[in-house]
Amino acid sequence: MRSYAPFVACLSLLFSVGLANSNLTTPLSSHQILPINFKPPLVFKNVNLMRNTNLEKGYVRETVSVVIENIDSKPQDEYFIPFKAEAIGKVGGLQVRDKRDAEKSAFRAEVVEYDPYSPTQFYRITLPSPLAPSEQQTLSITYHIVSAFTPLPTTIKQQDKQYLVYAFSLYVPSVYLTDKQKTKIKLPSVDVPDYTSEPERQGTVFTYGPYDKIPAGAVEEASLRYEFTKPIIHVSLLERDIEVSQWGGNLATEERYWLINNGAHLSSQFSRLEWARTQMYPIATSALKELKMPLKVGSVDPYFTDDIGNVSTSRFRSGAREANLEVKPRYPVFGGWKYSFRVGWNNSLKSFLRKLKVGDGYVLKVPFLEGPKMSEGVSYEKIELIFILPEGAVDVQYESPIPLVASEVSSHKTFMDTLGRTTLKLTAMNVVDQSRDQDVIVTYSYPITAAFRKPITIFAGVMAVFITAWGVMSLDVSIGKPT
C-alpha cells in the first residue's frame, strides 16, 4: 500500500483550474508560505458561531455558520481559519460562501504558513469585497476531515460491535474573539457509552453550549465514543483513466483502487465458517462485503479484476434509467485488511464530448469521481485522474471543481501511434464520496490534419509492406547456367 506524507495534502488548492475560454472561471486559490512567527491580525470578531459536526460516515463533515464583524478602523477582507499542524493534512474540500447568498461562487481560499515547526496552520479566506468598520457578514464554512477516528477497543471479535472515538474541542478553534457559540454533533446511533462534558442529548444529536465570550485561541478538549459497526472505507490511491477515442466514438473508463478498512482489527484468526453462517441473515458487521457503484446511464462492458485475475462475484444491472455495478471482493475486508482491484466500463462518447461551433475545439465533460456510493462513506487519500486524449490534441485546458495539488500534460504511446497521445494528469488529495458526479471540464483543439494522422500512418504502413513485398518478389534470385 502506498502512503503519502500529510504535509503534501495541505498544499491542496481550493480550486485549481486551467482556462481555455473566457466562459471558464478564474483560479480561486494559491499557496503561500509565511514565517513561523506569523500571527493573523485581530481585526474581526465572531458575533455568533454555530458548528454542526456529522459523524454518520467514515469521515467527519463540518459546517460552520458564523457572523463576523470588522472591529478595526479600516476595511478588512482577510479572514483566517486555524487548524492544528497534524490535522490540516487531513482537511479537504474547504469552501467558504456567503450564507445569505448561496448562489454566489465560493470565496478565494488558500493554505498559508506551512512550516514543520509551527503548531498551527491557517486557511486564509479573501472576502469578495472589504468589510467596512463595524459591518457584519455571515459566512458558511464547510469541509471534511479524513482518518479522524480511533477504534476503541482497537481489536474486536469477528461479530462484535465496533466503537470509534472522536476527539474535538468544545470551543471552535478561532484566532478571533467569539461572543457566542454552540456545537451540535450528529451521531450514527444512540449507542454512546462514553463522552466527556455534559451535552444536551436529543436522540442521536449532542449539543454543547451555548458558550459566551470565548477568547481567541481557546481550546477545551472533549471526546465521545460511539458505535459504528460498519467498515471505514479508505482508498489510499485511486488511479482513474479516461480514454477518448474519437474515431471509435467511445469513452473508456478504468479505475484502479488500493483500499484499506481503517476499522478495528480482529482479535483472533478469521473464521470462514462463522462468516458463512452469519450471511444467512442480515447482521451489522465492520467488514466490507461489497461495493455498489452507480454508473452513468448507457455504460456497457463492465469488468472487475484484482491481483489474481478476473473476479466473478459481481453483478451489473443496466436499463433506460440506471446502470449499477455491484462488486464483491474475494474475501470480506476486516479492519486493517487491504484489497486492490480494478474496474472498467465503456460509454458512448457523444454523451460527454461536443465540438465548438467555431474552430477545431472540443469540450469534454465527465465526472471527476464516480466509484462506490456507500452509506458508510468512502474517503480517498490521493486521486490521480488521467485523460488520454486523441493523438495530436493540443491547447489542453481544464476546469476542476475539486482542489488539486498538481497537474501535468504529457504523451502516452499506444498501438499505431506516431508521436503519442496527449495525456492530462490531475492529482487531488483528501477527497470524499460527497464529491461524486461533480464534473471536470477539459477543452482541447483537434485539427483535421491530426485526425487523419493515424489513418494515413496505417495506409502508409500497409502500402510500404505491399511495395516491399512486390520489390522482393520482383528480384531474380534464380541460379542460372554459366555462360
Tab-separated table of C-alpha atoms in Angstrom:
chain	number	residue	atom	x	y	z
A	1	MET	CA	0.000	0.000	0.000
A	2	ARG	CA	1.259	3.438	-0.803
A	3	SER	CA	1.391	6.175	1.797
A	4	TYR	CA	1.812	9.913	1.441
A	5	ALA	CA	3.140	12.447	3.909
A	6	PRO	CA	0.361	14.573	5.408
A	7	PHE	CA	2.122	17.790	4.555
A	8	VAL	CA	1.518	17.181	0.851
A	9	ALA	CA	-2.215	17.446	1.411
A	10	CYS	CA	-2.007	20.870	2.967
A	11	LEU	CA	-0.751	22.191	-0.339
A	12	SER	CA	-4.112	21.433	-1.935
A	13	LEU	CA	-5.818	24.362	-3.544
A	14	LEU	CA	-9.470	25.180	-3.198
A	15	PHE	CA	-9.980	25.493	-6.920
A	16	SER	CA	-7.076	24.740	-9.243
A	17	VAL	CA	-8.238	25.260	-12.758
A	18	GLY	CA	-6.867	25.723	-16.230
A	19	LEU	CA	-8.625	28.020	-18.611
A	20	ALA	CA	-9.445	27.578	-22.268
A	21	ASN	CA	-12.146	30.141	-22.930
A	22	SER	CA	-13.386	33.278	-21.275
A	23	ASN	CA	-16.538	31.480	-20.091
A	24	LEU	CA	-14.470	29.463	-17.611
A	25	THR	CA	-13.940	30.821	-14.113
A	26	THR	CA	-10.626	32.155	-12.882
A	27	PRO	CA	-8.496	30.283	-10.342
A	28	LEU	CA	-9.667	30.836	-6.781
A	29	SER	CA	-6.630	29.930	-4.740
A	30	SER	CA	-2.911	29.526	-4.376
A	31	HIS	CA	-0.434	28.610	-1.664
A	32	GLN	CA	1.775	30.961	0.306
A	33	ILE	CA	4.484	30.179	2.866
A	34	LEU	CA	4.750	32.677	5.712
A	35	PRO	CA	7.263	32.993	8.579
A	36	ILE	CA	6.900	30.743	11.605
A	37	ASN	CA	6.129	33.724	13.843
A	38	PHE	CA	3.230	34.868	11.672
A	39	LYS	CA	0.052	35.794	13.557
A	40	PRO	CA	-3.216	36.846	11.882
A	41	PRO	CA	-4.230	40.416	12.696
A	42	LEU	CA	-7.111	40.547	15.184
A	43	VAL	CA	-9.357	42.719	13.038
A	44	PHE	CA	-12.537	40.611	13.272
A	45	LYS	CA	-14.694	39.105	15.969
A	46	ASN	CA	-17.188	36.271	15.729
A	47	VAL	CA	-20.536	37.651	16.831
A	48	ASN	CA	-22.375	34.335	16.665
A	49	LEU	CA	-20.998	30.935	15.655
A	50	MET	CA	-22.789	27.621	15.096
A	51	ARG	CA	-20.861	24.428	14.312
A	52	ASN	CA	-22.569	21.274	13.001
A	53	THR	CA	-20.478	18.095	13.006
A	54	ASN	CA	-21.722	14.981	11.229
A	55	LEU	CA	-20.231	11.604	12.225
A	56	GLU	CA	-22.627	9.371	10.294
A	57	LYS	CA	-19.961	8.359	7.770
A	58	GLY	CA	-16.378	7.138	7.972
A	59	TYR	CA	-15.108	10.727	7.886
A	60	VAL	CA	-16.021	13.984	9.618
A	61	ARG	CA	-18.197	16.578	7.901
A	62	GLU	CA	-18.088	20.080	9.397
A	63	THR	CA	-20.385	23.026	8.671
A	64	VAL	CA	-19.726	26.289	10.487
A	65	SER	CA	-22.063	29.260	10.225
A	66	VAL	CA	-20.531	32.409	11.668
A	67	VAL	CA	-21.451	36.079	11.749
A	68	ILE	CA	-18.230	38.097	11.587
A	69	GLU	CA	-17.797	41.781	12.361
A	70	ASN	CA	-14.969	44.115	11.445
A	71	ILE	CA	-13.712	45.651	14.715
A	72	ASP	CA	-10.833	47.510	13.065
A	73	SER	CA	-10.832	51.126	11.984
A	74	LYS	CA	-10.109	50.198	8.352
A	75	PRO	CA	-11.904	47.962	5.813
A	76	GLN	CA	-10.702	44.346	6.011
A	77	ASP	CA	-11.031	41.429	3.588
A	78	GLU	CA	-8.817	38.625	5.003
A	79	TYR	CA	-10.300	36.109	7.461
A	80	PHE	CA	-8.144	33.293	8.891
A	81	ILE	CA	-9.223	29.781	9.936
A	82	PRO	CA	-6.737	27.890	12.156
A	83	PHE	CA	-6.033	24.140	12.175
A	84	LYS	CA	-3.577	22.062	14.160
A	85	ALA	CA	-0.465	21.206	12.172
A	86	GLU	CA	-1.176	17.474	12.442
A	87	ALA	CA	-4.795	17.919	11.349
A	88	ILE	CA	-4.544	20.266	8.366
A	89	GLY	CA	-3.095	17.480	6.205
A	90	LYS	CA	-6.384	15.596	6.674
A	91	VAL	CA	-8.669	18.507	5.734
A	92	GLY	CA	-10.249	18.554	2.302
A	93	GLY	CA	-12.946	20.311	0.321
A	94	LEU	CA	-12.876	23.549	2.319
A	95	GLN	CA	-15.307	26.090	0.894
A	96	VAL	CA	-16.492	29.432	2.222
A	97	ARG	CA	-19.591	31.162	0.907
A	98	ASP	CA	-21.921	33.996	1.785
A	99	LYS	CA	-24.699	32.212	3.688
A	100	ARG	CA	-27.264	34.832	2.726
A	101	ASP	CA	-26.481	34.412	-0.968
A	102	ALA	CA	-25.523	30.773	-1.551
A	103	GLU	CA	-25.803	31.199	-5.321
A	104	LYS	CA	-22.616	33.244	-5.417
A	105	SER	CA	-19.351	31.442	-6.082
A	106	ALA	CA	-17.105	30.339	-3.236
A	107	PHE	CA	-14.674	32.847	-1.792
A	108	ARG	CA	-10.973	32.632	-2.538
A	109	ALA	CA	-9.253	30.292	-0.051
A	110	GLU	CA	-5.594	29.364	0.319
A	111	VAL	CA	-3.379	27.481	2.724
A	112	VAL	CA	-0.787	29.734	4.345
A	113	GLU	CA	2.143	29.200	6.686
A	114	TYR	CA	3.162	25.616	6.301
A	115	ASP	CA	6.228	25.245	8.483
A	116	PRO	CA	7.167	21.926	10.125
A	117	TYR	CA	7.931	23.720	13.403
A	118	SER	CA	4.708	25.698	13.584
A	119	PRO	CA	1.955	24.112	15.744
A	120	THR	CA	-0.810	25.928	13.867
A	121	GLN	CA	-1.558	26.310	10.176
A	122	PHE	CA	-4.108	28.588	8.564
A	123	TYR	CA	-6.535	28.849	5.704
A	124	ARG	CA	-6.807	32.441	4.536
A	125	ILE	CA	-10.208	33.470	3.208
A	126	THR	CA	-10.388	36.543	0.997
A	127	LEU	CA	-13.788	38.231	1.039
A	128	PRO	CA	-15.069	39.374	-2.373
A	129	SER	CA	-15.184	42.961	-1.090
A	130	PRO	CA	-13.613	44.531	2.024
A	131	LEU	CA	-15.833	44.681	5.090
A	132	ALA	CA	-16.217	48.229	6.376
A	133	PRO	CA	-15.636	49.031	10.079
A	134	SER	CA	-18.473	47.717	12.322
A	135	GLU	CA	-20.051	45.951	9.307
A	136	GLN	CA	-21.104	42.305	9.584
A	137	GLN	CA	-21.249	39.358	7.167
A	138	THR	CA	-22.481	35.780	7.597
A	139	LEU	CA	-20.129	33.051	6.376
A	140	SER	CA	-20.882	29.391	5.690
A	141	ILE	CA	-17.718	27.277	6.055
A	142	THR	CA	-17.781	23.619	5.007
A	143	TYR	CA	-15.028	20.995	4.932
A	144	HIS	CA	-14.354	17.358	5.750
A	145	ILE	CA	-11.638	15.564	7.709
A	146	VAL	CA	-10.437	12.072	6.767
A	147	SER	CA	-8.817	9.491	9.077
A	148	ALA	CA	-10.106	11.377	12.132
A	149	PHE	CA	-11.329	8.394	14.212
A	150	THR	CA	-9.662	5.881	16.519
A	151	PRO	CA	-11.297	2.456	17.127
A	152	LEU	CA	-11.663	1.593	20.820
A	153	PRO	CA	-11.107	-1.206	21.549
A	154	THR	CA	-8.547	-1.469	18.783
A	155	THR	CA	-9.213	-5.222	18.358
A	156	ILE	CA	-12.586	-6.966	18.346
A	157	LYS	CA	-14.028	-10.389	17.611
A	158	GLN	CA	-15.457	-11.162	14.206
A	159	GLN	CA	-19.076	-10.364	15.106
A	160	ASP	CA	-18.525	-7.772	17.854
A	161	LYS	CA	-19.769	-4.219	17.680
A	162	GLN	CA	-17.250	-1.588	16.661
A	163	TYR	CA	-16.804	1.645	18.618
A	164	LEU	CA	-14.985	4.774	17.498
A	165	VAL	CA	-13.536	7.665	19.490
A	166	TYR	CA	-13.776	11.197	18.145
A	167	ALA	CA	-11.719	13.893	19.873
A	168	PHE	CA	-12.527	17.573	19.386
A	169	SER	CA	-12.540	20.956	21.107
A	170	LEU	CA	-15.702	22.235	22.760
A	171	TYR	CA	-14.691	25.701	21.587
A	172	VAL	CA	-14.426	26.097	17.835
A	173	PRO	CA	-10.772	26.957	17.091
A	174	SER	CA	-10.563	30.603	16.067
A	175	VAL	CA	-7.978	33.372	16.053
A	176	TYR	CA	-10.720	35.859	16.938
A	177	LEU	CA	-12.843	36.602	19.991
A	178	THR	CA	-16.208	34.805	19.836
A	179	ASP	CA	-19.189	36.413	21.564
A	180	LYS	CA	-21.415	33.337	21.414
A	181	GLN	CA	-21.082	29.825	20.021
A	182	LYS	CA	-22.703	26.399	20.039
A	183	THR	CA	-21.788	22.944	18.681
A	184	LYS	CA	-24.121	20.174	17.511
A	185	ILE	CA	-22.824	16.678	16.768
A	186	LYS	CA	-24.910	14.202	14.740
A	187	LEU	CA	-24.096	10.566	15.549
A	188	PRO	CA	-24.980	7.393	13.603
A	189	SER	CA	-26.698	5.720	16.593
A	190	VAL	CA	-27.851	6.306	20.168
A	191	ASP	CA	-25.272	3.837	21.486
A	192	VAL	CA	-22.767	6.277	23.012
A	193	PRO	CA	-21.246	4.599	26.102
A	194	ASP	CA	-18.623	7.263	26.872
A	195	TYR	CA	-18.428	11.006	26.470
A	196	THR	CA	-16.903	13.966	28.237
A	197	SER	CA	-18.535	17.194	29.417
A	198	GLU	CA	-22.307	17.377	29.825
A	199	PRO	CA	-24.008	17.791	26.458
A	200	GLU	CA	-27.711	18.101	25.861
A	201	ARG	CA	-28.866	14.825	24.304
A	202	GLN	CA	-31.752	14.550	21.857
A	203	GLY	CA	-31.709	11.143	20.187
A	204	THR	CA	-28.563	10.971	18.069
A	205	VAL	CA	-27.759	14.684	18.443
A	206	PHE	CA	-25.410	16.033	21.121
A	207	THR	CA	-25.459	19.793	21.756
A	208	TYR	CA	-22.630	21.622	23.519
A	209	GLY	CA	-23.159	25.192	24.646
A	210	PRO	CA	-24.014	27.940	24.166
A	211	TYR	CA	-20.740	29.415	25.380
A	212	ASP	CA	-20.204	33.157	25.779
A	213	LYS	CA	-17.155	35.384	25.378
A	214	ILE	CA	-14.661	32.752	24.222
A	215	PRO	CA	-11.183	34.320	23.895
A	216	ALA	CA	-9.113	33.879	20.742
A	217	GLY	CA	-7.232	30.591	20.608
A	218	ALA	CA	-9.213	28.981	23.453
A	219	VAL	CA	-9.338	25.169	23.406
A	220	GLU	CA	-11.276	22.783	25.639
A	221	GLU	CA	-10.593	19.155	24.765
A	222	ALA	CA	-13.531	16.741	24.647
A	223	SER	CA	-14.279	13.336	23.172
A	224	LEU	CA	-17.037	10.828	22.697
A	225	ARG	CA	-17.127	7.102	21.963
A	226	TYR	CA	-19.952	5.756	19.838
A	227	GLU	CA	-20.987	2.633	17.957
A	228	PHE	CA	-20.125	2.423	14.267
A	229	THR	CA	-20.397	-1.223	13.223
A	230	LYS	CA	-19.613	-0.530	9.601
A	231	PRO	CA	-16.430	-0.644	7.558
A	232	ILE	CA	-14.351	2.540	7.481
A	233	ILE	CA	-13.527	2.512	3.773
A	234	HIS	CA	-10.381	4.423	2.901
A	235	VAL	CA	-8.721	4.434	-0.528
A	236	SER	CA	-5.056	5.321	-0.227
A	237	LEU	CA	-4.754	5.681	-4.015
A	238	LEU	CA	-7.235	5.784	-6.884
A	239	GLU	CA	-5.935	5.877	-10.444
A	240	ARG	CA	-8.764	6.798	-12.797
A	241	ASP	CA	-8.120	6.646	-16.561
A	242	ILE	CA	-10.479	8.204	-19.099
A	243	GLU	CA	-9.559	7.359	-22.702
A	244	VAL	CA	-11.149	9.280	-25.557
A	245	SER	CA	-11.477	7.549	-28.933
A	246	GLN	CA	-12.978	9.970	-31.443
A	247	TRP	CA	-12.618	7.554	-34.367
A	248	GLY	CA	-14.411	4.820	-32.442
A	249	GLY	CA	-16.878	7.163	-30.722
A	250	ASN	CA	-16.052	5.531	-27.375
A	251	LEU	CA	-15.160	6.748	-23.887
A	252	ALA	CA	-13.330	4.024	-21.945
A	253	THR	CA	-13.023	4.337	-18.153
A	254	GLU	CA	-10.788	2.271	-15.890
A	255	GLU	CA	-10.345	2.747	-12.142
A	256	ARG	CA	-7.602	1.109	-10.043
A	257	TYR	CA	-8.112	1.048	-6.273
A	258	TRP	CA	-5.763	0.486	-3.353
A	259	LEU	CA	-8.253	0.123	-0.495
A	260	ILE	CA	-7.997	-0.441	3.263
A	261	ASN	CA	-10.553	-0.830	6.048
A	262	ASN	CA	-9.483	1.540	8.846
A	263	GLY	CA	-11.739	-0.126	11.406
A	264	ALA	CA	-10.826	-2.206	14.453
A	265	HIS	CA	-8.601	-5.224	13.768
A	266	LEU	CA	-9.649	-8.804	14.501
A	267	SER	CA	-8.544	-10.099	17.891
A	268	SER	CA	-8.319	-13.686	16.601
A	269	GLN	CA	-7.987	-15.548	13.318
A	270	PHE	CA	-10.693	-15.154	10.707
A	271	SER	CA	-13.263	-17.965	10.688
A	272	ARG	CA	-14.733	-18.694	7.261
A	273	LEU	CA	-17.341	-20.995	8.856
A	274	GLU	CA	-18.594	-18.329	11.240
A	275	TRP	CA	-18.664	-15.804	8.408
A	276	ALA	CA	-20.727	-18.119	6.177
A	277	ARG	CA	-23.172	-18.774	8.999
A	278	THR	CA	-23.796	-15.083	9.648
A	279	GLN	CA	-24.505	-14.451	5.958
A	280	MET	CA	-27.757	-16.392	6.253
A	281	TYR	CA	-29.399	-13.413	7.960
A	282	PRO	CA	-28.685	-9.650	7.951
A	283	ILE	CA	-26.315	-8.550	10.676
A	284	ALA	CA	-24.206	-5.439	11.173
A	285	THR	CA	-20.522	-6.029	10.596
A	286	SER	CA	-17.341	-3.977	10.494
A	287	ALA	CA	-16.182	-5.935	7.429
A	288	LEU	CA	-16.544	-4.689	3.858
A	289	LYS	CA	-18.651	-7.215	1.928
A	290	GLU	CA	-19.443	-5.405	-1.324
A	291	LEU	CA	-19.175	-2.122	-3.168
A	292	LYS	CA	-22.052	-0.545	-5.062
A	293	MET	CA	-21.085	1.692	-7.990
A	294	PRO	CA	-23.810	3.682	-9.752
A	295	LEU	CA	-22.558	4.394	-13.274
A	296	LYS	CA	-23.805	6.735	-15.970
A	297	VAL	CA	-26.823	5.529	-17.909
A	298	GLY	CA	-25.641	3.795	-21.058
A	299	SER	CA	-22.498	2.272	-19.519
A	300	VAL	CA	-21.642	-1.107	-21.057
A	301	ASP	CA	-18.985	-3.839	-20.992
A	302	PRO	CA	-18.050	-3.654	-17.280
A	303	TYR	CA	-15.241	-5.762	-15.842
A	304	PHE	CA	-13.829	-6.430	-12.354
A	305	THR	CA	-10.351	-7.833	-11.761
A	306	ASP	CA	-7.805	-7.921	-8.937
A	307	ASP	CA	-4.184	-9.003	-8.497
A	308	ILE	CA	-5.109	-12.652	-9.134
A	309	GLY	CA	-7.274	-12.141	-12.204
A	310	ASN	CA	-10.941	-11.890	-13.131
A	311	VAL	CA	-13.389	-11.803	-10.206
A	312	SER	CA	-16.734	-13.404	-10.974
A	313	THR	CA	-18.536	-12.139	-7.832
A	314	SER	CA	-20.029	-9.077	-9.477
A	315	ARG	CA	-23.381	-8.056	-10.893
A	316	PHE	CA	-24.255	-5.403	-13.461
A	317	ARG	CA	-27.750	-4.047	-13.946
A	318	SER	CA	-28.412	-1.656	-16.801
A	319	GLY	CA	-31.600	-0.073	-18.013
A	320	ALA	CA	-33.066	3.075	-19.500
A	321	ARG	CA	-32.776	4.924	-16.183
A	322	GLU	CA	-29.884	3.308	-14.351
A	323	ALA	CA	-26.622	1.416	-14.623
A	324	ASN	CA	-25.396	-0.184	-11.397
A	325	LEU	CA	-22.260	-2.244	-10.896
A	326	GLU	CA	-22.080	-4.295	-7.680
A	327	VAL	CA	-18.738	-5.920	-6.905
A	328	LYS	CA	-17.792	-8.297	-4.093
A	329	PRO	CA	-14.145	-8.762	-3.076
A	330	ARG	CA	-12.754	-12.284	-2.962
A	331	TYR	CA	-12.863	-12.098	0.841
A	332	PRO	CA	-14.527	-9.866	3.467
A	333	VAL	CA	-12.237	-6.933	4.221
A	334	PHE	CA	-11.982	-6.571	8.019
A	335	GLY	CA	-10.232	-3.791	9.925
A	336	GLY	CA	-6.613	-3.367	8.874
A	337	TRP	CA	-7.077	-5.592	5.804
A	338	LYS	CA	-6.248	-4.328	2.323
A	339	TYR	CA	-7.659	-5.067	-1.113
A	340	SER	CA	-6.542	-3.775	-4.502
A	341	PHE	CA	-8.627	-4.183	-7.646
A	342	ARG	CA	-9.667	-2.534	-10.891
A	343	VAL	CA	-12.976	-1.946	-12.607
A	344	GLY	CA	-13.747	-0.567	-16.045
A	345	TRP	CA	-16.551	0.135	-18.495
A	346	ASN	CA	-17.350	1.904	-21.781
A	347	ASN	CA	-19.688	4.729	-22.743
A	348	SER	CA	-20.783	6.412	-25.935
A	349	LEU	CA	-18.535	9.427	-26.481
A	350	LYS	CA	-21.313	11.653	-27.810
A	351	SER	CA	-22.820	11.853	-24.302
A	352	PHE	CA	-19.681	13.539	-22.962
A	353	LEU	CA	-17.991	15.353	-25.855
A	354	ARG	CA	-19.148	18.233	-28.013
A	355	LYS	CA	-17.454	20.232	-30.754
A	356	LEU	CA	-17.335	24.003	-30.620
A	357	LYS	CA	-19.146	25.796	-33.419
A	358	VAL	CA	-16.034	27.726	-34.387
A	359	GLY	CA	-12.593	26.248	-34.940
A	360	ASP	CA	-11.240	22.814	-34.083
A	361	GLY	CA	-12.033	22.946	-30.351
A	362	TYR	CA	-13.734	20.212	-28.330
A	363	VAL	CA	-15.203	20.235	-24.825
A	364	LEU	CA	-15.138	17.060	-22.718
A	365	LYS	CA	-17.305	16.973	-19.593
A	366	VAL	CA	-17.022	13.943	-17.283
A	367	PRO	CA	-17.360	13.304	-13.524
A	368	PHE	CA	-14.157	13.871	-11.580
A	369	LEU	CA	-15.096	10.942	-9.340
A	370	GLU	CA	-17.537	8.065	-9.768
A	371	GLY	CA	-16.707	4.909	-7.835
A	372	PRO	CA	-18.525	3.384	-4.841
A	373	LYS	CA	-21.542	5.009	-3.247
A	374	MET	CA	-21.920	3.555	0.249
A	375	SER	CA	-23.991	4.575	3.271
A	376	GLU	CA	-20.858	4.477	5.446
A	377	GLY	CA	-18.977	6.747	3.034
A	378	VAL	CA	-15.663	6.419	1.204
A	379	SER	CA	-12.615	8.655	1.668
A	380	TYR	CA	-9.708	9.000	-0.761
A	381	GLU	CA	-6.197	9.963	0.290
A	382	LYS	CA	-4.983	10.549	-3.259
A	383	ILE	CA	-6.699	10.553	-6.655
A	384	GLU	CA	-4.892	10.611	-9.979
A	385	LEU	CA	-7.286	11.432	-12.815
A	386	ILE	CA	-5.701	10.764	-16.223
A	387	PHE	CA	-7.262	11.897	-19.519
A	388	ILE	CA	-5.878	10.086	-22.574
A	389	LEU	CA	-6.868	12.355	-25.461
A	390	PRO	CA	-6.602	11.707	-29.216
A	391	GLU	CA	-3.155	11.813	-30.781
A	392	GLY	CA	-2.456	15.331	-31.978
A	393	ALA	CA	-4.687	17.095	-29.439
A	394	VAL	CA	-3.188	20.474	-28.467
A	395	ASP	CA	-4.036	23.506	-26.320
A	396	VAL	CA	-5.303	21.324	-23.467
A	397	GLN	CA	-7.009	23.288	-20.685
A	398	TYR	CA	-9.223	22.217	-17.791
A	399	GLU	CA	-11.569	23.360	-15.053
A	400	SER	CA	-11.856	21.249	-11.906
A	401	PRO	CA	-14.420	21.516	-9.077
A	402	ILE	CA	-12.080	19.534	-6.799
A	403	PRO	CA	-8.997	21.010	-5.055
A	404	LEU	CA	-5.850	19.953	-6.913
A	405	VAL	CA	-2.230	19.633	-5.827
A	406	ALA	CA	-0.713	19.020	-9.272
A	407	SER	CA	-1.441	18.889	-12.995
A	408	GLU	CA	0.693	17.603	-15.851
A	409	VAL	CA	0.441	17.297	-19.632
A	410	SER	CA	2.483	14.520	-21.254
A	411	SER	CA	2.211	11.910	-24.026
A	412	HIS	CA	1.160	8.282	-23.958
A	413	LYS	CA	2.052	5.911	-26.796
A	414	THR	CA	-0.310	3.119	-27.790
A	415	PHE	CA	-0.765	0.858	-30.819
A	416	MET	CA	-0.063	2.518	-34.182
A	417	ASP	CA	0.737	5.911	-32.643
A	418	THR	CA	3.414	8.124	-34.146
A	419	LEU	CA	4.026	10.942	-31.667
A	420	GLY	CA	1.920	9.541	-28.837
A	421	ARG	CA	-1.471	10.526	-27.436
A	422	THR	CA	-1.805	13.725	-25.415
A	423	THR	CA	-2.347	12.975	-21.720
A	424	LEU	CA	-3.588	15.260	-18.945
A	425	LYS	CA	-2.994	14.135	-15.348
A	426	LEU	CA	-4.779	15.828	-12.417
A	427	THR	CA	-3.917	14.970	-8.803
A	428	ALA	CA	-6.128	15.644	-5.776
A	429	MET	CA	-5.788	14.836	-2.066
A	430	ASN	CA	-8.301	14.198	0.725
A	431	VAL	CA	-11.427	13.697	-1.377
A	432	VAL	CA	-14.646	12.040	-0.168
A	433	ASP	CA	-17.549	10.398	-1.941
A	434	GLN	CA	-19.659	13.534	-1.470
A	435	SER	CA	-17.736	14.830	-4.472
A	436	ARG	CA	-19.171	12.137	-6.745
A	437	ASP	CA	-20.569	13.316	-10.062
A	438	GLN	CA	-19.013	16.788	-9.898
A	439	ASP	CA	-17.932	17.392	-13.463
A	440	VAL	CA	-14.464	18.307	-14.645
A	441	ILE	CA	-14.272	20.123	-17.995
A	442	VAL	CA	-11.389	19.553	-20.403
A	443	THR	CA	-11.023	21.551	-23.600
A	444	TYR	CA	-8.601	20.850	-26.443
A	445	SER	CA	-8.053	21.512	-30.132
A	446	TYR	CA	-8.003	18.615	-32.566
A	447	PRO	CA	-7.191	19.827	-36.105
A	448	ILE	CA	-8.312	17.747	-39.047
A	449	THR	CA	-4.701	17.053	-40.003
A	450	ALA	CA	-4.217	15.338	-36.634
A	451	ALA	CA	-7.485	13.426	-37.042
A	452	PHE	CA	-6.233	11.828	-40.275
A	453	ARG	CA	-2.722	11.200	-38.999
A	454	LYS	CA	-3.404	7.647	-37.826
A	455	PRO	CA	-5.360	6.526	-40.955
A	456	ILE	CA	-2.599	7.963	-43.142
A	457	THR	CA	0.005	6.225	-40.983
A	458	ILE	CA	-1.822	2.911	-41.282
A	459	PHE	CA	-2.301	3.354	-45.043
A	460	ALA	CA	1.379	4.264	-45.492
A	461	GLY	CA	2.419	1.254	-43.415
A	462	VAL	CA	0.256	-1.144	-45.425
A	463	MET	CA	1.489	0.343	-48.717
A	464	ALA	CA	5.078	0.029	-47.512
A	465	VAL	CA	4.511	-3.653	-46.790
A	466	PHE	CA	2.997	-4.241	-50.243
A	467	ILE	CA	5.745	-2.284	-52.042
A	468	THR	CA	8.404	-4.135	-50.086
A	469	ALA	CA	6.773	-7.460	-50.872
A	470	TRP	CA	6.440	-6.506	-54.563
A	471	GLY	CA	10.087	-5.465	-54.655
A	472	VAL	CA	11.224	-8.702	-53.051
A	473	MET	CA	9.067	-10.788	-55.409
A	474	SER	CA	10.485	-8.893	-58.416
A	475	LEU	CA	14.037	-9.855	-57.609
A	476	ASP	CA	15.534	-12.594	-59.747
A	477	VAL	CA	17.284	-14.831	-57.279
A	478	SER	CA	17.456	-17.901	-59.509
A	479	ILE	CA	20.830	-19.550	-60.220
A	480	GLY	CA	21.416	-19.519	-63.975
A	481	LYS	CA	23.698	-21.782	-66.079
A	482	PRO	CA	27.226	-20.464	-66.563
A	483	THR	CA	27.840	-18.985	-69.989
